[in-house]
mmCIF file of C-alpha atoms in Angstrom:
data_model
loop_
_atom_site.group_PDB
_atom_site.id
_atom_site.type_symbol
_atom_site.label_atom_id
_atom_site.label_comp_id
_atom_site.label_asym_id
_atom_site.label_seq_id
_atom_site.Cartn_x
_atom_site.Cartn_y
_atom_site.Cartn_z
ATOM 1 C CA UNK A 1 29.787 -40.063 -26.334
ATOM 2 C CA UNK A 2 26.039 -39.953 -26.891
ATOM 3 C CA UNK A 3 25.356 -41.363 -23.397
ATOM 4 C CA UNK A 4 27.597 -38.783 -21.795
ATOM 5 C CA UNK A 5 25.637 -35.949 -23.462
ATOM 6 C CA UNK A 6 22.362 -37.602 -22.437
ATOM 7 C CA UNK A 7 23.478 -37.735 -18.811
ATOM 8 C CA UNK A 8 24.387 -34.055 -18.924
ATOM 9 C CA UNK A 9 20.991 -33.188 -20.397
ATOM 10 C CA UNK A 10 19.198 -35.234 -17.735
ATOM 11 C CA UNK A 11 21.188 -33.543 -14.961
ATOM 12 C CA UNK A 12 20.449 -30.097 -16.409
ATOM 13 C CA UNK A 13 16.745 -30.964 -16.731
ATOM 14 C CA UNK A 14 16.591 -32.182 -13.111
ATOM 15 C CA UNK A 15 18.302 -29.035 -11.860
ATOM 16 C CA UNK A 16 15.849 -26.895 -13.848
ATOM 17 C CA UNK A 17 12.876 -28.855 -12.468
ATOM 18 C CA UNK A 18 14.132 -28.216 -8.931
ATOM 19 C CA UNK A 19 15.121 -24.564 -9.360
ATOM 20 C CA UNK A 20 12.138 -23.210 -11.329
ATOM 21 C CA UNK A 21 9.478 -23.862 -8.617
ATOM 22 C CA UNK A 22 11.735 -22.286 -5.987
ATOM 23 C CA UNK A 23 12.178 -19.183 -8.151
ATOM 24 C CA UNK A 24 8.428 -18.964 -8.803
ATOM 25 C CA UNK A 25 7.653 -19.186 -5.065
ATOM 26 C CA UNK A 26 10.300 -16.550 -4.317
ATOM 27 C CA UNK A 27 8.815 -14.255 -6.975
ATOM 28 C CA UNK A 28 5.266 -14.647 -5.610
ATOM 29 C CA UNK A 29 6.426 -14.049 -2.025
ATOM 30 C CA UNK A 30 8.475 -11.007 -3.078
ATOM 31 C CA UNK A 31 5.522 -9.454 -4.937
ATOM 32 C CA UNK A 32 3.309 -10.000 -1.879
ATOM 33 C CA UNK A 33 5.616 -7.856 0.242
ATOM 34 C CA UNK A 34 6.981 -5.369 -2.300
ATOM 35 C CA UNK A 35 4.679 -3.254 -4.441
ATOM 36 C CA UNK A 36 3.643 0.278 -5.328
ATOM 37 C CA UNK A 37 0.248 1.499 -6.383
ATOM 38 C CA UNK A 38 -1.490 4.834 -7.035
ATOM 39 C CA UNK A 39 -5.044 5.835 -6.172
ATOM 40 C CA UNK A 40 -7.437 8.767 -6.208
ATOM 41 C CA UNK A 41 -9.638 9.315 -3.181
ATOM 42 C CA UNK A 42 -12.664 11.594 -2.840
ATOM 43 C CA UNK A 43 -15.055 11.800 0.087
ATOM 44 C CA UNK A 44 -17.471 14.076 1.928
ATOM 45 C CA UNK A 45 -17.974 14.375 5.671
ATOM 46 C CA UNK A 46 -19.779 16.945 7.836
ATOM 47 C CA UNK A 47 -19.808 19.649 5.160
ATOM 48 C CA UNK A 48 -16.212 19.057 4.047
ATOM 49 C CA UNK A 49 -15.205 17.707 0.647
ATOM 50 C CA UNK A 50 -11.876 15.933 0.023
ATOM 51 C CA UNK A 51 -10.184 15.318 -3.328
ATOM 52 C CA UNK A 52 -6.765 13.646 -3.278
ATOM 53 C CA UNK A 53 -4.237 11.530 -5.126
ATOM 54 C CA UNK A 54 -1.857 9.201 -3.392
ATOM 55 C CA UNK A 55 0.764 6.494 -3.690
ATOM 56 C CA UNK A 56 1.232 3.501 -1.426
ATOM 57 C CA UNK A 57 4.624 1.786 -1.335
ATOM 58 C CA UNK A 58 5.142 -1.475 0.566
ATOM 59 C CA UNK A 59 8.787 -2.510 0.670
ATOM 60 C CA UNK A 60 9.052 -5.602 2.830
ATOM 61 C CA UNK A 61 8.699 -4.613 6.487
ATOM 62 C CA UNK A 62 8.293 -0.876 5.822
ATOM 63 C CA UNK A 63 5.939 1.258 3.813
ATOM 64 C CA UNK A 64 5.090 4.809 2.835
ATOM 65 C CA UNK A 65 1.892 6.588 1.971
ATOM 66 C CA UNK A 66 2.095 9.895 0.110
ATOM 67 C CA UNK A 67 -1.126 11.844 -0.417
ATOM 68 C CA UNK A 68 -1.579 15.271 -2.014
ATOM 69 C CA UNK A 69 -5.028 16.779 -1.780
ATOM 70 C CA UNK A 70 -7.395 19.574 -0.969
ATOM 71 C CA UNK A 71 -10.263 19.944 1.430
ATOM 72 C CA UNK A 72 -13.023 22.492 0.889
ATOM 73 C CA UNK A 73 -15.904 23.405 3.154
ATOM 74 C CA UNK A 74 -19.435 24.611 2.436
ATOM 75 C CA UNK A 75 -18.223 28.251 2.257
ATOM 76 C CA UNK A 76 -15.727 27.261 -0.492
ATOM 77 C CA UNK A 77 -12.746 27.778 1.811
ATOM 78 C CA UNK A 78 -10.017 25.520 0.391
ATOM 79 C CA UNK A 79 -7.017 24.003 2.192
ATOM 80 C CA UNK A 80 -4.296 22.156 0.314
ATOM 81 C CA UNK A 81 -2.188 19.527 2.053
ATOM 82 C CA UNK A 82 0.563 16.973 1.616
ATOM 83 C CA UNK A 83 0.399 13.951 3.897
ATOM 84 C CA UNK A 84 3.405 11.660 4.233
ATOM 85 C CA UNK A 85 3.335 8.600 6.483
ATOM 86 C CA UNK A 86 6.163 6.135 7.073
ATOM 87 C CA UNK A 87 5.162 2.904 8.808
ATOM 88 C CA UNK A 88 6.190 -0.621 9.717
ATOM 89 C CA UNK A 89 4.310 -3.405 7.958
ATOM 90 C CA UNK A 90 3.488 -6.867 9.245
ATOM 91 C CA UNK A 91 1.719 -9.174 6.779
ATOM 92 C CA UNK A 92 -0.636 -11.995 7.794
ATOM 93 C CA UNK A 93 -2.373 -13.664 4.821
ATOM 94 C CA UNK A 94 -4.329 -10.773 3.242
ATOM 95 C CA UNK A 95 -4.122 -8.599 6.348
ATOM 96 C CA UNK A 96 -1.446 -5.925 6.667
ATOM 97 C CA UNK A 97 -0.837 -4.387 10.091
ATOM 98 C CA UNK A 98 0.488 -0.819 9.791
ATOM 99 C CA UNK A 99 2.295 0.853 12.704
ATOM 100 C CA UNK A 100 2.923 4.529 11.939
ATOM 101 C CA UNK A 101 6.438 5.731 12.746
ATOM 102 C CA UNK A 102 6.633 9.202 11.164
ATOM 103 C CA UNK A 103 3.843 11.460 9.936
ATOM 104 C CA UNK A 104 4.262 14.766 8.126
ATOM 105 C CA UNK A 105 1.347 17.042 7.239
ATOM 106 C CA UNK A 106 2.351 20.147 5.279
ATOM 107 C CA UNK A 107 -0.736 22.232 6.071
ATOM 108 C CA UNK A 108 -0.440 23.839 9.521
ATOM 109 C CA UNK A 109 -4.128 24.685 9.395
ATOM 110 C CA UNK A 110 -5.107 21.023 8.888
ATOM 111 C CA UNK A 111 -2.340 19.698 11.148
ATOM 112 C CA UNK A 112 -3.829 21.494 14.161
ATOM 113 C CA UNK A 113 -7.436 20.478 13.510
ATOM 114 C CA UNK A 114 -9.396 17.257 13.392
ATOM 115 C CA UNK A 115 -10.512 17.713 9.777
ATOM 116 C CA UNK A 116 -8.132 15.082 8.362
ATOM 117 C CA UNK A 117 -9.495 12.631 10.943
ATOM 118 C CA UNK A 118 -12.864 12.845 9.202
ATOM 119 C CA UNK A 119 -11.313 11.242 6.108
ATOM 120 C CA UNK A 120 -8.278 9.194 7.155
ATOM 121 C CA UNK A 121 -7.596 6.495 9.710
ATOM 122 C CA UNK A 122 -5.508 7.571 12.730
ATOM 123 C CA UNK A 123 -2.651 5.313 11.621
ATOM 124 C CA UNK A 124 -2.207 7.561 8.577
ATOM 125 C CA UNK A 125 -2.280 10.929 10.383
ATOM 126 C CA UNK A 126 -0.827 10.215 13.853
ATOM 127 C CA UNK A 127 2.484 8.713 14.946
ATOM 128 C CA UNK A 128 2.633 5.570 17.082
ATOM 129 C CA UNK A 129 -0.770 4.207 16.048
ATOM 130 C CA UNK A 130 -1.462 0.708 14.691
ATOM 131 C CA UNK A 131 -4.244 -0.500 12.447
ATOM 132 C CA UNK A 132 -4.778 -3.261 9.928
ATOM 133 C CA UNK A 133 -6.029 -3.236 6.372
ATOM 134 C CA UNK A 134 -6.810 -5.951 3.877
ATOM 135 C CA UNK A 135 -5.043 -5.689 0.540
ATOM 136 C CA UNK A 136 -6.497 -7.915 -2.155
ATOM 137 C CA UNK A 137 -4.710 -8.443 -5.455
ATOM 138 C CA UNK A 138 -6.965 -7.994 -8.460
ATOM 139 C CA UNK A 139 -4.887 -8.995 -11.487
ATOM 140 C CA UNK A 140 -2.196 -6.283 -11.511
ATOM 141 C CA UNK A 141 -4.077 -3.888 -9.196
ATOM 142 C CA UNK A 142 -5.184 -3.852 -5.561
ATOM 143 C CA UNK A 143 -8.292 -3.260 -3.504
ATOM 144 C CA UNK A 144 -7.529 -1.882 -0.052
ATOM 145 C CA UNK A 145 -10.232 -2.491 2.541
ATOM 146 C CA UNK A 146 -10.877 -1.996 6.221
ATOM 147 C CA UNK A 147 -12.949 -4.960 7.350
ATOM 148 C CA UNK A 148 -15.639 -5.467 4.704
ATOM 149 C CA UNK A 149 -15.515 -1.824 3.547
ATOM 150 C CA UNK A 150 -13.425 -1.189 0.411
ATOM 151 C CA UNK A 151 -11.466 2.058 0.738
ATOM 152 C CA UNK A 152 -9.323 2.364 -2.383
ATOM 153 C CA UNK A 153 -8.809 0.834 -5.781
ATOM 154 C CA UNK A 154 -5.067 1.144 -6.244
ATOM 155 C CA UNK A 155 -3.415 0.861 -9.690
ATOM 156 C CA UNK A 156 -0.118 -1.028 -9.597
ATOM 157 C CA UNK A 157 3.037 0.474 -11.090
#
């Protein structure tokens, strides 16, 4: 009777030893391709000042970027906007290639000008454009960079 229980325990232990690494690898791979983070972004360019908050969602082969913000000029003229971008994602090591599929900009004034182009990559504000970014995990958060230039520090949720 004791040997029979020992055999069962050994079989259960072997199954656990085989299954646990597979589950850990699956979990790591899943978290590489599925995450959400929030960031604040401020910048100046050619007399314009941008203040915005945004969320980036990567869900496997697709992603979304949602940014709410305002742009003011040197005469204190303020434009508020909502930018929504839906894109395909292809991951290679740390590099993520984004191909924009749908872009929505709520501000007609900014939609018909090149002001947003002073602050955002074309892949975020135009449909049918591709670009790549590096996304580095930093504990539970992310640094998003273009080449060697860090763009955002994104807090994971």
